[in-house]
Amino acid sequence: GNSVTQMEGPVTLSEEAFLTINCTYTATGYPSLFWYVQYPGEGLQLLLKATKADDKGSNKGFEATYRKETTSFHLEKGSVQVSDSAVYFCALTGVSGGGADGLTFGKGTHLIIQP
Amino acid sequence: NAGVTQTPKFRVLKTGQSMTLLCAQDMNHEYMYWYRQDPGMGLRLIHYSVGEGTTAKGEVPDGYNVSRLKKQNFLLGLESAAPSQTSVYFCASSSLAGVVDTQYFGPGTRLTVL
């Protein structure tokens, strides 16, 4: 079945540091890939997505590129802020049923940005 | 628009009690989902629905039942709660737009079973 592996946290960085959170996946077919963010006490929000190989998703200074050859979708940001502190989830769609059968999530990476 | 709302926000049950969690969305979405979130486990799909009157099992359906009598509502029931069902429950919805569509999440329900 489908699976997502992402780096375990917590990841602690200083403000303005460069961020990379690794994500690799196993899936049949050609899934769509997502990064969701969860701020303390809240639900998940979509951060960015990519639907086919070599697509780059971007939002709020975050970027991730769909790499089919390495089955990866690493999240990057050039200069993090304290407000980026949150839990980040990598996810993919199922490839059956038009994606209606829900998302498969990684375990989440807790990011802590220190001033 | 309120988006996706969940009721209640918090609940404490004793083992063997029953309860229903309500999810409502005002975006006219066809698809709705229930996930549970446990520490170190990410989110796991419990049940989902592809339209009014339909439901299907996800990854971890045992001990839960669901109903989708109205398009905007998706109910998750626990008939006999167990401590293993202590978790944070999230509802989500998405439109009928194929594999690329975004899922919109509710704020969650924190359930403790003693």
Coordinates of C-alpha atoms in Angstrom, one line a residue:
Chain A
G1 CA 0.0 0.0 0.0
N2 CA 0.9 3.7 0.0
S3 CA 3.2 5.1 2.6
V4 CA 4.9 8.3 3.5
T5 CA 8.2 8.7 5.5
Q6 CA 9.3 12.0 6.8
M7 CA 12.1 13.0 9.1
E8 CA 11.3 12.7 12.8
G9 CA 11.4 15.8 14.9
P10 CA 11.5 18.0 16.7
V11 CA 13.6 20.1 14.4
T12 CA 14.9 23.2 16.1
L13 CA 16.4 26.1 14.1
S14 CA 17.2 29.7 14.7
E15 CA 15.3 32.5 13.0
E16 CA 16.4 33.2 9.4
A17 CA 18.0 29.7 9.1
F18 CA 17.4 27.5 6.0
L19 CA 14.9 24.8 6.4
T20 CA 14.6 21.3 4.8
I21 CA 12.2 18.7 5.9
N22 CA 12.6 15.4 4.0
C23 CA 9.7 13.4 2.7
T24 CA 9.8 10.2 0.6
Y25 CA 6.9 8.1 -0.4
T26 CA 5.9 4.7 -1.7
A27 CA 2.9 4.5 -4.0
T28 CA 1.5 2.8 -7.0
G29 CA 0.7 4.9 -10.0
Y30 CA 1.1 8.7 -9.9
P31 CA -0.2 10.2 -6.7
S32 CA -0.6 13.9 -5.9
L33 CA 1.6 15.1 -3.1
F34 CA 0.9 17.6 -0.4
W35 CA 2.4 19.4 2.6
Y36 CA -0.1 20.3 5.4
V37 CA 0.8 22.5 8.4
Q38 CA -0.8 22.3 11.8
Y39 CA -0.4 25.2 14.3
P40 CA -0.9 24.5 18.0
G41 CA -4.5 23.7 18.9
E42 CA -5.7 23.9 15.3
G43 CA -6.7 21.6 12.4
L44 CA -4.5 21.0 9.4
Q45 CA -4.2 23.6 6.6
L46 CA -2.9 23.0 3.1
L47 CA 0.5 24.5 2.7
L48 CA 1.3 23.5 -0.9
K49 CA 0.7 20.7 -3.4
A50 CA 2.1 19.2 -6.6
T51 CA 0.1 16.9 -9.0
K52 CA 2.8 15.5 -11.4
A53 CA 6.5 14.8 -11.7
D54 CA 8.7 17.9 -11.7
D55 CA 5.9 20.2 -10.5
K56 CA 6.9 22.7 -7.8
G57 CA 4.4 23.7 -5.2
S58 CA 5.0 27.0 -3.4
N59 CA 3.3 29.1 -0.8
K60 CA 4.4 31.6 1.9
G61 CA 8.1 31.1 1.0
F62 CA 7.9 27.3 1.3
E63 CA 8.7 25.2 -1.8
A64 CA 8.7 21.5 -2.6
T65 CA 9.4 19.7 -5.9
Y66 CA 7.8 16.4 -7.0
R67 CA 10.7 14.1 -7.7
K68 CA 9.5 10.9 -9.3
E69 CA 12.9 9.5 -9.8
T70 CA 13.7 9.7 -6.1
T71 CA 10.1 9.4 -4.9
S72 CA 10.6 12.5 -2.8
F73 CA 8.8 15.8 -2.0
H74 CA 11.2 17.7 0.3
L75 CA 9.9 20.9 1.9
E76 CA 12.3 23.9 1.9
K77 CA 12.3 27.5 3.0
G78 CA 15.1 29.9 2.7
S79 CA 14.6 31.9 5.9
V80 CA 12.3 30.7 8.6
Q81 CA 10.5 32.8 11.1
V82 CA 9.2 32.2 14.7
S83 CA 5.7 32.1 13.2
D84 CA 6.7 29.0 11.2
S85 CA 6.8 26.9 14.3
A86 CA 4.3 24.2 13.8
V87 CA 3.9 20.5 12.8
Y88 CA 4.3 19.7 9.1
F89 CA 2.8 16.7 7.5
C90 CA 3.7 15.2 4.1
A91 CA 0.8 13.4 2.4
L92 CA -0.3 11.8 -0.8
T93 CA -3.6 10.9 -2.4
G94 CA -4.8 7.4 -3.1
V95 CA -4.6 6.6 -6.8
S96 CA -7.9 4.7 -6.9
G97 CA -11.4 6.2 -6.9
G98 CA -10.2 9.5 -8.2
G99 CA -8.5 10.3 -4.9
A100 CA -11.7 10.1 -3.0
D101 CA -10.3 7.4 -0.6
G102 CA -8.5 9.9 1.6
L103 CA -4.9 10.9 2.2
T104 CA -2.0 8.9 3.5
F105 CA 0.0 11.0 5.9
G106 CA 3.5 10.9 7.3
K107 CA 3.9 11.0 11.0
G108 CA 4.6 14.7 11.1
T109 CA 7.7 16.8 11.8
H110 CA 7.5 19.3 14.7
L111 CA 9.4 22.4 13.8
I112 CA 10.6 24.8 16.5
I113 CA 12.0 28.2 15.5
Q114 CA 13.9 30.1 18.1
P115 CA 14.3 33.9 18.0
Chain B
N1 CA -18.5 30.7 5.3
A2 CA -17.7 28.6 8.4
G3 CA -15.9 25.9 6.4
V4 CA -15.7 22.6 8.3
T5 CA -17.0 22.6 11.9
Q6 CA -16.9 19.8 14.5
T7 CA -19.0 19.3 17.6
P8 CA -18.0 18.9 20.4
K9 CA -14.5 20.2 20.8
F10 CA -13.7 18.1 23.9
R11 CA -15.3 15.1 25.5
V12 CA -14.5 12.6 28.3
L13 CA -16.1 9.2 28.3
K14 CA -16.0 6.2 30.5
T15 CA -15.2 2.8 28.9
G16 CA -18.4 1.3 27.4
Q17 CA -20.2 4.6 26.9
S18 CA -21.3 5.7 23.5
M19 CA -21.2 9.1 21.7
T20 CA -21.5 10.7 18.3
L21 CA -19.2 13.3 16.8
L22 CA -20.8 15.7 14.3
C23 CA -19.0 17.2 11.3
A24 CA -20.7 19.9 9.2
Q25 CA -19.4 21.6 6.1
D26 CA -21.0 24.5 4.2
M27 CA -18.9 24.3 1.0
N28 CA -21.2 21.9 -0.8
H29 CA -18.4 19.3 -0.9
E30 CA -19.2 15.7 -2.1
Y31 CA -16.4 14.0 -0.2
M32 CA -16.1 13.8 3.6
Y33 CA -13.6 12.0 5.8
W34 CA -12.9 11.1 9.4
Y35 CA -9.3 10.8 10.6
R36 CA -7.8 10.2 14.0
Q37 CA -4.5 11.7 15.1
D38 CA -2.3 10.0 17.7
P39 CA 1.1 11.0 18.9
G40 CA 3.9 9.9 16.6
M41 CA 1.3 8.3 14.2
G42 CA 0.3 11.1 11.9
L43 CA -3.4 11.0 10.8
R44 CA -5.1 7.8 9.9
L45 CA -8.3 7.5 7.9
I46 CA -11.2 5.9 9.8
H47 CA -14.1 6.2 7.3
Y48 CA -15.0 8.3 4.4
S49 CA -18.0 9.2 2.2
V50 CA -18.1 10.0 -1.5
G51 CA -21.6 11.4 -1.4
E52 CA -24.9 11.6 0.5
G53 CA -26.0 8.1 1.6
T54 CA -22.6 6.5 1.0
T55 CA -19.9 5.4 3.4
A56 CA -16.7 3.4 3.1
K57 CA -14.1 2.0 5.5
G58 CA -10.6 3.5 5.7
E59 CA -7.5 2.3 7.3
V60 CA -8.7 1.9 10.9
P61 CA -12.5 1.5 10.9
D62 CA -13.0 -1.0 13.8
G63 CA -15.0 0.3 16.7
Y64 CA -16.5 3.1 14.7
N65 CA -19.6 3.7 12.6
V66 CA -20.5 6.6 10.3
S67 CA -23.6 8.0 8.6
R68 CA -24.1 10.6 5.8
L69 CA -27.8 11.2 5.7
K70 CA -27.3 14.8 4.5
K71 CA -24.7 16.0 2.2
Q72 CA -23.4 18.6 4.6
N73 CA -23.1 16.4 7.6
F74 CA -20.9 13.4 8.4
L75 CA -21.4 11.7 11.8
L76 CA -18.9 9.4 13.6
G77 CA -20.2 7.1 16.2
L78 CA -18.6 5.1 19.0
E79 CA -21.0 2.5 20.2
S80 CA -18.9 1.2 23.1
A81 CA -15.9 3.4 23.8
A82 CA -12.5 1.9 24.7
P83 CA -9.3 3.6 26.1
S84 CA -7.6 2.8 22.7
Q85 CA -10.0 5.3 21.1
T86 CA -8.5 8.2 23.1
S87 CA -7.4 10.5 20.3
V88 CA -7.9 13.7 18.5
Y89 CA -10.5 13.3 15.7
F90 CA -10.5 15.4 12.6
C91 CA -13.1 15.7 9.9
A92 CA -12.3 16.9 6.4
S93 CA -14.1 17.5 3.2
S94 CA -13.2 18.0 -0.5
S95 CA -15.1 18.7 -3.7
L96 CA -15.7 16.4 -6.6
A97 CA -12.6 17.4 -8.5
G98 CA -10.5 14.4 -8.9
V99 CA -7.2 13.5 -7.3
V100 CA -5.8 17.0 -7.1
D101 CA -8.3 18.6 -4.8
T102 CA -7.5 20.0 -1.4
Q103 CA -9.0 18.5 1.8
Y104 CA -10.3 21.1 4.2
F105 CA -10.0 20.2 7.9
G106 CA -12.1 21.0 10.9
P107 CA -10.5 22.1 14.2
G108 CA -10.7 18.7 15.8
T109 CA -12.4 16.9 18.7
R110 CA -10.2 15.8 21.6
L111 CA -11.7 12.6 23.1
T112 CA -10.5 10.9 26.3
V113 CA -11.8 7.5 27.2
L114 CA -11.2 6.5 30.8

